[in-house]
Amino acid sequence: MDTSLSDDELLTAYAERGDQLAFRQLVDRHKDRVYSFILGMVHDAELASDLFQDTFLRVIDVMQRRRGSYKPQGRFLGWVLMIARNVVYDHKRSRKKWKDVSDGDDGFWDRLPDDAESADEALHLRESSQWLSACINNLPPAQREVVLLRQDAELTFREIAEITDVSINTALGRMRYALINLRKMIDQQSSSYAPGAARSQNVQLTAVTHV
Amino acid sequence: MSSASNNMDKKLLLIQHLYGEREDAEELKELLKDPAWRAEYQALRDVKRKLENRALRRPVTAPESAVDKIIASARPKLTPIWKLPTSRSKQFAVLGGVGAVAACLLVVFLLPERQTQESPVISDEVLDPVELVKWDDTQERIEMQQTLNVVRQRTRPDLWDESAVMRLDSLAGNLNSSPSGVESASTLPQ
């Protein structure tokens, strides 16, 4: 299979001729970004794997139902991420576990290691990707979604606006507030590990939720 | 009001510049002349870098077992016979095709079987040529030839000329005397 083929060419090869190799190549090309987005939304590797499968099963279902008449409508990754988003929201609705950052009993600080670390360890933790992932997890859902779609899935803001069914200005505004909130979390965490600062202060962070 | 919306536009422009979705370098330079905007841009850029480093440090990969299941599910499915097209004409077309295939299979599989049942057993035994022509009995052949000649004579075309009509008239004359009242052939309208 020619690796230089575009997404649309691969998609057409699968939709029109049932070319499985073309579909395999499409999945391999985008699987990590789709999985990363789902994992960022649900924070559970096992559940993310299930929802990842559900996403592509829906893709296959749509492709097979439209066999012979499928016309590529745009960027494949954007389309798959829109399906992934629907799968995630369907799951959250079915479980009734969709919690806003403000009413969650499993708060941001609860997810962080509770032991009092040394300053070096704290610094390492702060710098670690795990810590930043926890920060992203603590963002309001709409902002978290934009961060994951822009940073991990590498969609443009126009694509994010289409997927989330908002204007491009709203998508940009959410990203801005998300970055501002992440900046606050980083600063607050830094100050809590500053010499003399009490770790047990249990600082509560109020994320900006204007958008 | 217009100033507030202008400020908001500038904030959104900063985000677009930050993520490289706006190519106008002059516009960015103009924005960054304002210390407040410059400070915000730098702060947001730091956070963006941290997010990018996070992704580089901890790349997320999709589990291969899930990918394999997806690929296995992507096999093209054959449409079962009970899921025929909804259109009646298409249904007839599909059923006709299935019927034709079934008929061909019957011909292919059953006909050779019948032929093998009826075909004579061929043995290696060499038959005597005299035995082969034994059925051609002379007396039988003469009788068959005689029968054939009689049939030919009776069906000669000249048997249906005037003499034949006269013979029919005489036959009809005999019938006229009968109470059935059958008219002779000569009195029939020409």
Short mmCIF file of C-alpha atoms in Angstrom, two decimals:
data_model
loop_
_atom_site.label_atom_id
_atom_site.label_comp_id
_atom_site.label_asym_id
_atom_site.label_seq_id
_atom_site.Cartn_x
_atom_site.Cartn_y
_atom_site.Cartn_z
CA MET A 1 0.00 0.00 0.00
CA ASP A 2 1.30 3.44 -0.98
CA THR A 3 2.05 5.38 2.21
CA SER A 4 1.82 8.71 0.39
CA LEU A 5 -1.89 8.33 -0.23
CA SER A 6 -4.04 10.99 1.38
CA ASP A 7 -6.68 10.22 3.99
CA ASP A 8 -9.42 10.76 1.43
CA GLU A 9 -7.79 8.36 -1.05
CA LEU A 10 -7.44 5.68 1.61
CA LEU A 11 -10.98 6.29 2.76
CA THR A 12 -12.32 5.95 -0.76
CA ALA A 13 -10.32 2.75 -1.29
CA TYR A 14 -11.99 1.23 1.75
CA ALA A 15 -15.45 2.63 1.12
CA GLU A 16 -15.60 1.76 -2.56
CA ARG A 17 -13.55 -1.44 -2.79
CA GLY A 18 -13.48 -2.73 0.77
CA ASP A 19 -9.68 -2.37 0.84
CA GLN A 20 -8.75 -3.41 4.39
CA LEU A 21 -5.12 -2.42 4.03
CA ALA A 22 -6.21 1.12 3.27
CA PHE A 23 -8.34 1.17 6.39
CA ARG A 24 -5.49 -0.26 8.47
CA GLN A 25 -3.25 2.55 7.25
CA LEU A 26 -5.83 5.16 8.15
CA VAL A 27 -6.22 3.76 11.66
CA ASP A 28 -2.45 3.53 12.15
CA ARG A 29 -2.06 7.12 11.01
CA HIS A 30 -4.51 8.59 13.51
CA LYS A 31 -4.97 6.04 16.31
CA ASP A 32 -2.68 7.73 18.85
CA ARG A 33 -4.27 11.15 18.55
CA VAL A 34 -7.78 9.72 18.77
CA TYR A 35 -6.85 7.55 21.76
CA SER A 36 -5.04 10.43 23.44
CA PHE A 37 -8.12 12.64 23.13
CA ILE A 38 -10.39 9.94 24.56
CA LEU A 39 -7.98 9.18 27.39
CA GLY A 40 -7.77 12.89 28.21
CA MET A 41 -11.57 13.01 28.41
CA VAL A 42 -12.12 9.93 30.59
CA HIS A 43 -8.78 9.48 32.49
CA ASP A 44 -9.10 5.70 32.52
CA ALA A 45 -6.92 3.64 30.19
CA GLU A 46 -9.23 0.61 30.12
CA LEU A 47 -12.34 2.68 29.50
CA ALA A 48 -10.46 4.77 26.92
CA SER A 49 -9.53 1.58 25.06
CA ASP A 50 -13.18 0.48 24.96
CA LEU A 51 -14.38 3.89 23.78
CA PHE A 52 -11.56 4.00 21.24
CA GLN A 53 -12.85 0.72 19.79
CA ASP A 54 -16.44 1.97 19.86
CA THR A 55 -15.37 5.06 17.95
CA PHE A 56 -13.83 3.13 15.08
CA LEU A 57 -16.67 0.60 15.05
CA ARG A 58 -19.02 3.52 14.45
CA VAL A 59 -16.71 4.73 11.69
CA ILE A 60 -16.79 1.27 10.07
CA ASP A 61 -20.55 1.09 10.43
CA VAL A 62 -21.02 4.42 8.66
CA MET A 63 -18.56 3.46 5.93
CA GLN A 64 -20.17 0.07 5.29
CA ARG A 65 -23.70 1.46 5.23
CA ARG A 66 -22.64 4.05 2.67
CA ARG A 67 -20.56 1.60 0.62
CA GLY A 68 -20.38 2.59 -3.01
CA SER A 69 -21.67 6.09 -2.46
CA TYR A 70 -19.27 7.48 0.17
CA LYS A 71 -17.94 10.94 -0.61
CA PRO A 72 -15.18 12.32 1.60
CA GLN A 73 -16.56 15.41 3.30
CA GLY A 74 -13.43 16.83 4.84
CA ARG A 75 -10.58 15.94 7.11
CA PHE A 76 -10.82 12.35 8.27
CA LEU A 77 -9.26 12.99 11.68
CA GLY A 78 -11.76 15.76 12.43
CA TRP A 79 -14.62 13.46 11.49
CA VAL A 80 -13.29 10.60 13.66
CA LEU A 81 -12.72 12.95 16.59
CA MET A 82 -16.27 14.19 16.28
CA ILE A 83 -17.45 10.59 16.51
CA ALA A 84 -15.05 9.99 19.42
CA ARG A 85 -16.48 13.01 21.20
CA ASN A 86 -20.02 11.69 20.73
CA VAL A 87 -18.96 8.28 22.02
CA VAL A 88 -17.42 9.87 25.12
CA TYR A 89 -20.47 12.04 25.79
CA ASP A 90 -22.83 9.08 25.22
CA HIS A 91 -20.83 7.11 27.74
CA LYS A 92 -20.90 9.92 30.26
CA ARG A 93 -24.62 10.38 29.81
CA SER A 94 -25.26 6.65 30.22
CA ARG A 95 -23.20 6.51 33.39
CA LYS A 96 -24.51 9.86 34.69
CA LYS A 97 -21.02 10.67 35.84
CA TRP A 98 -20.55 13.89 34.03
CA LYS A 99 -19.32 16.16 36.75
CA ASP A 100 -18.34 19.74 36.43
CA VAL A 101 -15.10 20.79 37.97
CA SER A 102 -16.92 22.80 40.61
CA ASP A 103 -19.07 20.00 42.03
CA GLY A 104 -16.63 17.11 41.88
CA ASP A 105 -15.81 15.42 45.14
CA ASP A 106 -12.72 13.93 43.50
CA GLY A 107 -11.03 17.28 43.15
CA PHE A 108 -7.79 18.25 41.55
CA TRP A 109 -5.82 18.27 44.77
CA ASP A 110 -7.25 14.90 45.75
CA ARG A 111 -5.84 13.35 42.61
CA LEU A 112 -2.37 14.58 43.37
CA PRO A 113 -0.11 12.51 45.64
CA ASP A 114 -0.92 13.47 49.18
CA ASP A 115 2.41 12.77 50.82
CA ALA A 116 4.50 15.74 51.67
CA GLU A 117 7.38 15.59 49.25
CA SER A 118 10.66 17.28 49.44
CA ALA A 119 11.09 20.45 47.40
CA ASP A 120 13.06 18.54 44.77
CA GLU A 121 10.43 15.89 44.48
CA ALA A 122 7.76 18.53 44.29
CA LEU A 123 9.67 20.30 41.58
CA HIS A 124 9.98 17.07 39.65
CA LEU A 125 6.31 16.38 40.12
CA ARG A 126 5.40 19.84 39.02
CA GLU A 127 7.43 19.49 35.90
CA SER A 128 6.18 16.03 35.15
CA SER A 129 3.67 15.36 32.48
CA GLN A 130 1.49 13.57 35.00
CA TRP A 131 1.07 16.73 36.96
CA LEU A 132 0.17 18.76 33.91
CA SER A 133 -2.31 16.10 32.85
CA ALA A 134 -3.93 16.43 36.24
CA CYS A 135 -4.09 20.20 35.71
CA ILE A 136 -5.81 19.71 32.36
CA ASN A 137 -8.18 17.28 34.00
CA ASN A 138 -9.09 19.98 36.49
CA LEU A 139 -10.16 22.44 33.80
CA PRO A 140 -13.85 23.03 33.10
CA PRO A 141 -15.00 20.40 30.55
CA ALA A 142 -15.40 22.78 27.61
CA GLN A 143 -11.90 24.21 28.12
CA ARG A 144 -10.36 20.79 28.67
CA GLU A 145 -11.91 19.59 25.44
CA VAL A 146 -10.40 22.45 23.44
CA VAL A 147 -6.96 21.87 24.99
CA LEU A 148 -7.04 18.17 24.13
CA LEU A 149 -8.28 18.77 20.60
CA ARG A 150 -5.69 21.51 19.94
CA GLN A 151 -2.66 20.22 21.81
CA ASP A 152 -3.00 16.44 21.47
CA ALA A 153 -5.14 15.92 18.38
CA GLU A 154 -3.63 18.96 16.63
CA LEU A 155 -6.87 20.19 15.10
CA THR A 156 -7.17 23.80 14.01
CA PHE A 157 -9.50 26.10 15.92
CA ARG A 158 -11.83 26.13 12.94
CA GLU A 159 -12.07 22.32 13.07
CA ILE A 160 -12.55 22.41 16.83
CA ALA A 161 -15.36 24.93 16.36
CA GLU A 162 -17.05 22.58 13.86
CA ILE A 163 -16.68 19.53 16.07
CA THR A 164 -17.93 21.23 19.20
CA ASP A 165 -20.61 23.15 17.32
CA VAL A 166 -19.55 26.60 18.46
CA SER A 167 -18.17 29.69 16.72
CA ILE A 168 -14.45 29.96 16.11
CA ASN A 169 -14.30 32.91 18.54
CA THR A 170 -15.83 30.74 21.26
CA ALA A 171 -13.26 28.03 20.59
CA LEU A 172 -10.44 30.60 20.74
CA GLY A 173 -11.89 32.13 23.90
CA ARG A 174 -12.06 28.73 25.59
CA MET A 175 -8.45 28.06 24.71
CA ARG A 176 -7.40 31.42 26.12
CA TYR A 177 -9.20 30.80 29.40
CA ALA A 178 -7.79 27.28 29.55
CA LEU A 179 -4.23 28.60 29.20
CA ILE A 180 -4.88 31.31 31.79
CA ASN A 181 -6.28 28.72 34.22
CA LEU A 182 -3.35 26.39 33.65
CA ARG A 183 -1.00 29.29 34.30
CA LYS A 184 -2.77 29.99 37.61
CA MET A 185 -2.50 26.35 38.63
CA ILE A 186 1.21 26.30 37.85
CA ASP A 187 1.79 29.51 39.81
CA GLN A 188 -0.30 28.34 42.74
CA GLN A 189 1.47 25.01 42.87
CA SER A 190 4.82 26.79 42.80
CA SER A 191 3.86 29.06 45.68
CA SER A 192 2.55 26.14 47.74
CA TYR A 193 5.99 24.48 47.51
CA ALA A 194 7.83 27.68 48.28
CA PRO A 195 9.86 27.67 51.49
CA GLY A 196 7.62 28.20 54.48
CA ALA A 197 4.44 27.49 52.64
CA ALA A 198 2.24 25.00 54.36
CA ARG A 199 1.33 22.00 52.18
CA SER A 200 -1.75 21.42 54.30
CA GLN A 201 -3.28 24.70 53.35
CA ASN A 202 -5.52 22.76 50.96
CA VAL A 203 -5.57 25.57 48.48
CA GLN A 204 -8.64 25.49 46.35
CA LEU A 205 -8.30 26.75 42.85
CA THR A 206 -11.17 28.42 41.15
CA ALA A 207 -10.95 27.95 37.45
CA VAL A 208 -12.24 30.71 35.21
CA THR A 209 -15.39 29.41 33.63
CA HIS A 210 -16.59 32.41 31.71
CA VAL A 211 -16.59 30.65 28.36
CA MET B 1 -18.48 48.76 24.01
CA SER B 2 -16.50 48.87 20.82
CA SER B 3 -13.31 49.16 22.87
CA ALA B 4 -14.24 46.04 24.87
CA SER B 5 -15.00 44.04 21.75
CA ASN B 6 -11.80 45.35 20.18
CA ASN B 7 -9.87 44.12 23.21
CA MET B 8 -11.55 40.74 22.98
CA ASP B 9 -10.67 40.52 19.32
CA LYS B 10 -7.05 41.25 20.17
CA LYS B 11 -7.04 38.53 22.83
CA LEU B 12 -8.35 36.02 20.32
CA LEU B 13 -5.85 37.23 17.73
CA LEU B 14 -3.08 36.54 20.24
CA ILE B 15 -4.27 32.93 20.57
CA GLN B 16 -4.35 32.51 16.81
CA HIS B 17 -0.82 33.90 16.53
CA LEU B 18 0.32 31.72 19.41
CA TYR B 19 -0.80 28.58 17.58
CA GLY B 20 0.45 29.69 14.19
CA GLU B 21 -2.98 30.00 12.68
CA ARG B 22 -2.38 33.57 11.59
CA GLU B 23 0.44 34.38 9.21
CA ASP B 24 0.48 38.17 9.54
CA ALA B 25 3.77 38.90 11.35
CA GLU B 26 3.23 42.64 11.19
CA GLU B 27 -0.07 42.31 13.02
CA LEU B 28 1.61 40.39 15.84
CA LYS B 29 4.43 42.90 16.04
CA GLU B 30 1.88 45.68 16.35
CA LEU B 31 0.02 43.85 19.11
CA LEU B 32 3.15 43.18 21.12
CA LYS B 33 4.04 46.83 21.24
CA ASP B 34 1.55 47.11 24.09
CA PRO B 35 3.28 45.85 27.30
CA ALA B 36 0.05 44.33 28.64
CA TRP B 37 -0.49 42.28 25.51
CA ARG B 38 3.17 41.32 25.40
CA ALA B 39 3.04 40.06 29.00
CA GLU B 40 -0.08 38.00 28.29
CA TYR B 41 1.40 36.56 25.12
CA GLN B 42 4.58 35.49 26.91
CA ALA B 43 2.67 33.95 29.81
CA LEU B 44 0.43 31.95 27.51
CA ARG B 45 3.39 30.90 25.38
CA ASP B 46 5.11 29.46 28.48
CA VAL B 47 2.07 27.36 29.29
CA LYS B 48 1.80 26.20 25.68
CA ARG B 49 5.45 25.08 25.77
CA LYS B 50 4.82 23.12 28.96
CA LEU B 51 1.88 21.39 27.30
CA GLU B 52 3.99 20.53 24.28
CA ASN B 53 6.80 19.18 26.46
CA ARG B 54 4.28 17.07 28.33
CA ALA B 55 3.15 15.47 25.08
CA LEU B 56 6.76 14.84 24.06
CA ARG B 57 7.71 13.33 27.40
CA ARG B 58 4.73 11.07 27.68
CA PRO B 59 3.53 10.11 24.22
CA VAL B 60 0.21 8.33 24.37
CA THR B 61 -0.09 5.26 22.18
CA ALA B 62 -3.27 3.42 21.40
CA PRO B 63 -3.34 -0.19 22.66
CA GLU B 64 -2.53 -2.63 19.84
CA SER B 65 -5.13 -5.14 21.01
CA ALA B 66 -7.85 -2.54 20.45
CA VAL B 67 -6.45 -1.69 17.02
CA ASP B 68 -6.43 -5.39 16.03
CA LYS B 69 -10.08 -5.75 17.04
CA ILE B 70 -10.97 -2.71 14.98
CA ILE B 71 -9.19 -4.04 11.90
CA ALA B 72 -10.88 -7.43 12.33
CA SER B 73 -14.25 -5.66 12.38
CA ALA B 74 -13.44 -3.77 9.20
CA ARG B 75 -13.79 -6.84 6.98
CA PRO B 76 -16.38 -6.27 4.29
CA LYS B 77 -19.60 -8.03 5.22
CA LEU B 78 -21.64 -10.11 2.76
CA THR B 79 -25.29 -9.11 2.70
CA PRO B 80 -27.35 -12.05 3.96
CA ILE B 81 -30.23 -13.27 1.79
CA TRP B 82 -32.76 -12.20 4.44
CA LYS B 83 -31.50 -8.65 4.17
CA LEU B 84 -32.49 -8.16 0.59
CA PRO B 85 -32.89 -4.66 -0.85
CA THR B 86 -36.14 -3.03 0.14
CA SER B 87 -37.14 -2.20 -3.44
CA ARG B 88 -39.39 -4.92 -4.91
CA SER B 89 -37.69 -4.81 -8.30
CA LYS B 90 -34.29 -5.25 -6.66
CA GLN B 91 -35.66 -8.12 -4.59
CA PHE B 92 -36.86 -9.86 -7.75
CA ALA B 93 -33.54 -9.25 -9.43
CA VAL B 94 -31.62 -10.75 -6.51
CA LEU B 95 -34.01 -13.69 -6.17
CA GLY B 96 -33.84 -14.29 -9.94
CA GLY B 97 -30.08 -14.36 -9.76
CA VAL B 98 -30.13 -16.78 -6.84
CA GLY B 99 -32.61 -19.00 -8.73
CA ALA B 100 -30.47 -19.01 -11.86
CA VAL B 101 -27.41 -19.99 -9.86
CA ALA B 102 -29.35 -22.79 -8.14
CA ALA B 103 -30.58 -24.09 -11.51
CA CYS B 104 -27.07 -24.10 -12.90
CA LEU B 105 -25.84 -26.01 -9.87
CA LEU B 106 -28.60 -28.60 -10.32
CA VAL B 107 -27.68 -29.08 -13.96
CA VAL B 108 -24.01 -29.34 -13.19
CA PHE B 109 -24.36 -31.80 -10.31
CA LEU B 110 -27.42 -33.91 -11.20
CA LEU B 111 -27.04 -34.38 -14.96
CA PRO B 112 -23.70 -36.15 -14.89
CA GLU B 113 -25.12 -38.45 -12.22
CA ARG B 114 -28.06 -39.49 -14.44
CA GLN B 115 -25.76 -40.02 -17.36
CA THR B 116 -23.56 -42.30 -15.38
CA GLN B 117 -26.61 -44.31 -14.31
CA GLU B 118 -27.86 -44.83 -17.87
CA SER B 119 -24.62 -45.22 -19.68
CA PRO B 120 -23.81 -48.83 -20.71
CA VAL B 121 -21.07 -50.62 -18.97
CA ILE B 122 -18.10 -50.65 -21.19
CA SER B 123 -16.06 -53.77 -20.96
CA ASP B 124 -12.81 -54.67 -22.48
CA GLU B 125 -14.41 -57.71 -24.20
CA VAL B 126 -14.05 -57.58 -27.99
CA LEU B 127 -17.36 -58.34 -29.77
CA ASP B 128 -17.58 -60.61 -32.82
CA PRO B 129 -18.60 -58.55 -35.95
CA VAL B 130 -21.15 -61.28 -36.83
CA GLU B 131 -22.76 -60.82 -33.47
CA LEU B 132 -22.92 -57.10 -34.09
CA VAL B 133 -25.15 -57.51 -37.25
CA LYS B 134 -27.21 -60.39 -35.97
CA TRP B 135 -30.29 -58.18 -35.37
CA ASP B 136 -30.44 -57.51 -39.15
CA ASP B 137 -32.53 -60.58 -39.80
CA THR B 138 -33.37 -61.04 -43.49
CA GLN B 139 -37.04 -61.99 -43.06
CA GLU B 140 -37.74 -59.12 -40.76
CA ARG B 141 -36.08 -56.73 -43.13
CA ILE B 142 -38.26 -57.99 -46.04
CA GLU B 143 -41.45 -57.57 -44.01
CA MET B 144 -40.46 -54.07 -42.97
CA GLN B 145 -39.73 -53.17 -46.56
CA GLN B 146 -43.14 -54.52 -47.68
CA THR B 147 -44.98 -52.54 -45.01
CA LEU B 148 -43.13 -49.46 -46.06
CA ASN B 149 -44.16 -49.97 -49.71
CA VAL B 150 -47.82 -50.35 -48.76
CA VAL B 151 -47.74 -47.17 -46.76
CA ARG B 152 -46.08 -45.32 -49.61
CA GLN B 153 -48.69 -46.54 -52.12
CA ARG B 154 -51.57 -45.51 -49.91
CA THR B 155 -50.23 -42.08 -49.45
CA ARG B 156 -49.34 -41.34 -53.08
CA PRO B 157 -50.44 -37.83 -54.16
CA ASP B 158 -52.33 -39.13 -57.23
CA LEU B 159 -54.61 -41.07 -54.93
CA TRP B 160 -56.31 -37.70 -54.24
CA ASP B 161 -57.06 -36.75 -57.89
CA GLU B 162 -60.44 -37.00 -59.75
CA SER B 163 -60.64 -40.75 -59.45
CA ALA B 164 -60.39 -40.40 -55.73
CA VAL B 165 -63.22 -37.83 -55.78
CA MET B 166 -65.35 -40.15 -57.86
CA ARG B 167 -64.76 -42.86 -55.41
CA LEU B 168 -65.84 -40.54 -52.66
CA ASP B 169 -69.02 -39.63 -54.66
CA SER B 170 -69.97 -43.22 -55.02
CA LEU B 171 -69.41 -43.68 -51.39
CA ALA B 172 -71.59 -40.65 -50.67
CA GLY B 173 -74.35 -42.03 -52.98
CA ASN B 174 -74.55 -45.04 -50.86
CA LEU B 175 -74.85 -42.88 -47.82
CA ASN B 176 -77.69 -40.77 -49.36
CA SER B 177 -79.99 -43.66 -49.17
CA SER B 178 -79.35 -43.73 -45.49
CA PRO B 179 -81.68 -41.82 -43.13
CA SER B 180 -78.89 -39.62 -41.95
CA GLY B 181 -79.37 -37.50 -45.15
CA VAL B 182 -75.72 -36.84 -45.91
CA GLU B 183 -75.39 -34.89 -49.22
CA SER B 184 -73.19 -36.23 -51.98
CA ALA B 185 -69.90 -34.55 -52.61
CA SER B 186 -70.99 -33.45 -56.12
CA THR B 187 -74.03 -31.56 -54.81
CA LEU B 188 -71.99 -29.64 -52.33
CA PRO B 189 -71.55 -25.96 -53.25
CA GLN B 190 -68.29 -25.43 -55.08
#
